[in-house]
PDB file of C-alpha atoms in Angstrom:
ATOM      1  CA  GLU A 166       3.019   0.975  29.742  1.00  0.00           C
ATOM      2  CA  LEU A 167       3.822  -0.685  26.423  1.00  0.00           C
ATOM      3  CA  ALA A 168       1.696  -3.283  24.659  1.00  0.00           C
ATOM      4  CA  GLU A 169       2.788  -5.312  21.643  1.00  0.00           C
ATOM      5  CA  SER A 170       0.544  -6.910  19.050  1.00  0.00           C
ATOM      6  CA  GLY A 171       0.816  -8.514  15.648  1.00  0.00           C
ATOM      7  CA  GLY A 172       2.669 -11.702  16.470  1.00  0.00           C
ATOM      8  CA  GLY A 173       1.622 -15.082  15.163  1.00  0.00           C
ATOM      9  CA  SER A 174       2.646 -18.075  13.103  1.00  0.00           C
ATOM     10  CA  VAL A 175       3.962 -17.715   9.580  1.00  0.00           C
ATOM     11  CA  GLN A 176       5.750 -19.860   7.047  1.00  0.00           C
ATOM     12  CA  PRO A 177       9.390 -19.187   6.104  1.00  0.00           C
ATOM     13  CA  GLY A 178       9.582 -16.330   3.659  1.00  0.00           C
ATOM     14  CA  GLY A 179       6.446 -14.731   5.036  1.00  0.00           C
ATOM     15  CA  SER A 180       5.906 -11.352   6.665  1.00  0.00           C
ATOM     16  CA  LEU A 181       4.504  -9.948   9.874  1.00  0.00           C
ATOM     17  CA  ARG A 182       4.092  -6.433  11.199  1.00  0.00           C
ATOM     18  CA  LEU A 183       4.429  -5.904  14.911  1.00  0.00           C
ATOM     19  CA  SER A 184       2.999  -2.874  16.662  1.00  0.00           C
ATOM     20  CA  CYS A 185       3.675  -1.481  20.101  1.00  0.00           C
ATOM     21  CA  VAL A 186       1.439   1.158  21.649  1.00  0.00           C
ATOM     22  CA  GLY A 187       2.589   3.225  24.590  1.00  0.00           C
ATOM     23  CA  THR A 188       0.364   4.730  27.238  1.00  0.00           C
ATOM     24  CA  GLY A 189       1.474   7.137  29.908  1.00  0.00           C
ATOM     25  CA  LEU A 190       4.600   8.034  27.936  1.00  0.00           C
ATOM     26  CA  THR A 191       5.365  11.011  25.745  1.00  0.00           C
ATOM     27  CA  PHE A 192       6.619   8.873  22.882  1.00  0.00           C
ATOM     28  CA  ASP A 193       8.473  11.610  21.050  1.00  0.00           C
ATOM     29  CA  SER A 194      10.898  11.876  23.972  1.00  0.00           C
ATOM     30  CA  TYR A 195      11.927   8.228  23.914  1.00  0.00           C
ATOM     31  CA  PHE A 196      14.333   5.961  22.115  1.00  0.00           C
ATOM     32  CA  LEU A 197      12.319   2.941  21.027  1.00  0.00           C
ATOM     33  CA  ALA A 198      13.604  -0.546  20.442  1.00  0.00           C
ATOM     34  CA  TRP A 199      12.597  -4.065  19.580  1.00  0.00           C
ATOM     35  CA  PHE A 200      14.202  -7.005  21.358  1.00  0.00           C
ATOM     36  CA  ARG A 201      13.617 -10.691  20.953  1.00  0.00           C
ATOM     37  CA  GLN A 202      14.264 -13.728  23.074  1.00  0.00           C
ATOM     38  CA  ALA A 203      14.335 -17.260  21.744  1.00  0.00           C
ATOM     39  CA  PRO A 204      14.054 -20.283  24.070  1.00  0.00           C
ATOM     40  CA  GLY A 205      17.290 -20.838  25.948  1.00  0.00           C
ATOM     41  CA  LYS A 206      18.864 -17.659  24.610  1.00  0.00           C
ATOM     42  CA  GLU A 207      19.476 -14.208  25.972  1.00  0.00           C
ATOM     43  CA  ARG A 208      17.276 -11.290  25.055  1.00  0.00           C
ATOM     44  CA  GLU A 209      18.864  -9.432  22.142  1.00  0.00           C
ATOM     45  CA  ARG A 210      18.222  -6.014  20.704  1.00  0.00           C
ATOM     46  CA  ILE A 211      17.371  -6.288  17.034  1.00  0.00           C
ATOM     47  CA  SER A 212      16.471  -2.703  16.208  1.00  0.00           C
ATOM     48  CA  CYS A 213      16.276   0.768  17.669  1.00  0.00           C
ATOM     49  CA  ILE A 214      15.046   4.159  16.486  1.00  0.00           C
ATOM     50  CA  THR A 215      16.023   7.515  17.916  1.00  0.00           C
ATOM     51  CA  HIS A 216      13.524  10.210  18.776  1.00  0.00           C
ATOM     52  CA  SER A 217      15.496  13.218  17.519  1.00  0.00           C
ATOM     53  CA  ASP A 218      16.171  12.340  13.901  1.00  0.00           C
ATOM     54  CA  GLY A 219      14.647   8.911  13.448  1.00  0.00           C
ATOM     55  CA  GLU A 220      17.999   7.219  12.954  1.00  0.00           C
ATOM     56  CA  THR A 221      17.615   3.458  12.872  1.00  0.00           C
ATOM     57  CA  LEU A 222      19.902   0.682  14.050  1.00  0.00           C
ATOM     58  CA  TYR A 223      19.671  -3.022  13.230  1.00  0.00           C
ATOM     59  CA  THR A 224      21.460  -6.127  14.305  1.00  0.00           C
ATOM     60  CA  GLU A 225      23.230  -7.806  11.405  1.00  0.00           C
ATOM     61  CA  SER A 226      20.928 -10.821  11.254  1.00  0.00           C
ATOM     62  CA  VAL A 227      17.859  -8.722  10.395  1.00  0.00           C
ATOM     63  CA  LYS A 228      19.368  -6.006   8.197  1.00  0.00           C
ATOM     64  CA  GLY A 229      17.561  -5.736   4.888  1.00  0.00           C
ATOM     65  CA  ARG A 230      14.625  -7.810   6.146  1.00  0.00           C
ATOM     66  CA  PHE A 231      13.215  -5.867   9.101  1.00  0.00           C
ATOM     67  CA  THR A 232      12.215  -2.213   9.253  1.00  0.00           C
ATOM     68  CA  ILE A 233      11.525  -0.216  12.401  1.00  0.00           C
ATOM     69  CA  SER A 234       9.387   2.894  12.257  1.00  0.00           C
ATOM     70  CA  ARG A 235       7.529   5.135  14.649  1.00  0.00           C
ATOM     71  CA  ASP A 236       4.414   7.273  14.664  1.00  0.00           C
ATOM     72  CA  ASP A 237       4.659   9.557  17.655  1.00  0.00           C
ATOM     73  CA  ALA A 238       1.216  11.009  17.050  1.00  0.00           C
ATOM     74  CA  LYS A 239      -0.159   7.519  17.671  1.00  0.00           C
ATOM     75  CA  ASN A 240       2.390   6.637  20.380  1.00  0.00           C
ATOM     76  CA  THR A 241       3.233   3.583  18.306  1.00  0.00           C
ATOM     77  CA  VAL A 242       6.396   1.873  17.123  1.00  0.00           C
ATOM     78  CA  TYR A 243       6.306  -0.753  14.391  1.00  0.00           C
ATOM     79  CA  LEU A 244       8.502  -3.588  13.225  1.00  0.00           C
ATOM     80  CA  GLN A 245       7.895  -4.771   9.672  1.00  0.00           C
ATOM     81  CA  MET A 246       9.416  -8.217   9.281  1.00  0.00           C
ATOM     82  CA  ASN A 247       9.882  -9.672   5.819  1.00  0.00           C
ATOM     83  CA  SER A 248      11.565 -12.804   4.505  1.00  0.00           C
ATOM     84  CA  LEU A 249      11.111 -14.451   7.861  1.00  0.00           C
ATOM     85  CA  LYS A 250      13.274 -17.426   8.769  1.00  0.00           C
ATOM     86  CA  ALA A 251      12.894 -20.209  11.303  1.00  0.00           C
ATOM     87  CA  GLU A 252      15.641 -18.613  13.380  1.00  0.00           C
ATOM     88  CA  ASP A 253      13.475 -15.504  13.799  1.00  0.00           C
ATOM     89  CA  THR A 254      11.176 -17.529  16.049  1.00  0.00           C
ATOM     90  CA  ALA A 255      11.113 -15.802  19.430  1.00  0.00           C
ATOM     91  CA  VAL A 256       9.110 -13.641  21.776  1.00  0.00           C
ATOM     92  CA  TYR A 257       9.401 -10.054  20.574  1.00  0.00           C
ATOM     93  CA  TYR A 258       9.409  -7.175  23.029  1.00  0.00           C
ATOM     94  CA  CYS A 259       9.274  -3.429  22.565  1.00  0.00           C
ATOM     95  CA  ALA A 260      11.167  -1.170  24.924  1.00  0.00           C
ATOM     96  CA  ALA A 261      11.517   2.555  25.546  1.00  0.00           C
ATOM     97  CA  ASP A 262      14.145   4.675  27.217  1.00  0.00           C
ATOM     98  CA  PRO A 263      14.593   8.442  27.441  1.00  0.00           C
ATOM     99  CA  TYR A 264      18.388   8.435  27.207  1.00  0.00           C
ATOM    100  CA  PHE A 265      19.938   5.832  24.906  1.00  0.00           C
ATOM    101  CA  CYS A 266      19.488   3.189  22.261  1.00  0.00           C
ATOM    102  CA  SER A 267      21.315   0.738  24.470  1.00  0.00           C
ATOM    103  CA  ASP A 268      22.179  -2.684  23.082  1.00  0.00           C
ATOM    104  CA  SER A 269      21.517  -4.159  26.505  1.00  0.00           C
ATOM    105  CA  PRO A 270      18.093  -4.895  28.004  1.00  0.00           C
ATOM    106  CA  GLU A 271      19.294  -3.291  31.233  1.00  0.00           C
ATOM    107  CA  GLY A 272      19.503   0.009  29.380  1.00  0.00           C
ATOM    108  CA  PHE A 273      15.772   0.285  28.787  1.00  0.00           C
ATOM    109  CA  GLU A 274      13.359   1.530  31.396  1.00  0.00           C
ATOM    110  CA  TYR A 275       9.978   0.492  29.958  1.00  0.00           C
ATOM    111  CA  TRP A 276       8.954  -2.848  28.518  1.00  0.00           C
ATOM    112  CA  GLY A 277       6.001  -4.547  26.955  1.00  0.00           C
ATOM    113  CA  ARG A 278       4.993  -8.106  27.826  1.00  0.00           C
ATOM    114  CA  GLY A 279       5.983  -9.522  24.469  1.00  0.00           C
ATOM    115  CA  THR A 280       4.338 -11.152  21.488  1.00  0.00           C
ATOM    116  CA  GLN A 281       5.200 -14.586  20.119  1.00  0.00           C
ATOM    117  CA  VAL A 282       6.456 -14.956  16.554  1.00  0.00           C
ATOM    118  CA  THR A 283       6.766 -18.480  15.198  1.00  0.00           C
ATOM    119  CA  VAL A 284       8.228 -19.183  11.783  1.00  0.00           C
ATOM    120  CA  SER A 285       7.669 -22.756  10.701  1.00  0.00           C
ATOM    121  CA  SER A 286       6.631 -24.771   7.695  1.00  0.00           C
TER     122      SER A 286
END
């Protein structure tokens, strides 16, 4: 089971840090990702981190603004979001999979329920 926290409302240019805690999973064996889904849009992967070497992947729209990290001792993955924009408004989900950092939601086995991020002035 995965559980996200840290969402909320923030003004443009602000920051938020999302956390996702896993239970029942050996986190250090999983690829971990953050997805988001805005109203009327498909769920998109915005970042992923491998378990072997901590390599990180980002979608172009968040590069340089968002940072994914993991603390396997705490079974937690984080998403630091800076310089937030209105278009970052979405429900953010964490996901875990033992095999790949897939860019498709169908490629991830475990999901959290999501946390809302709203960026508005």
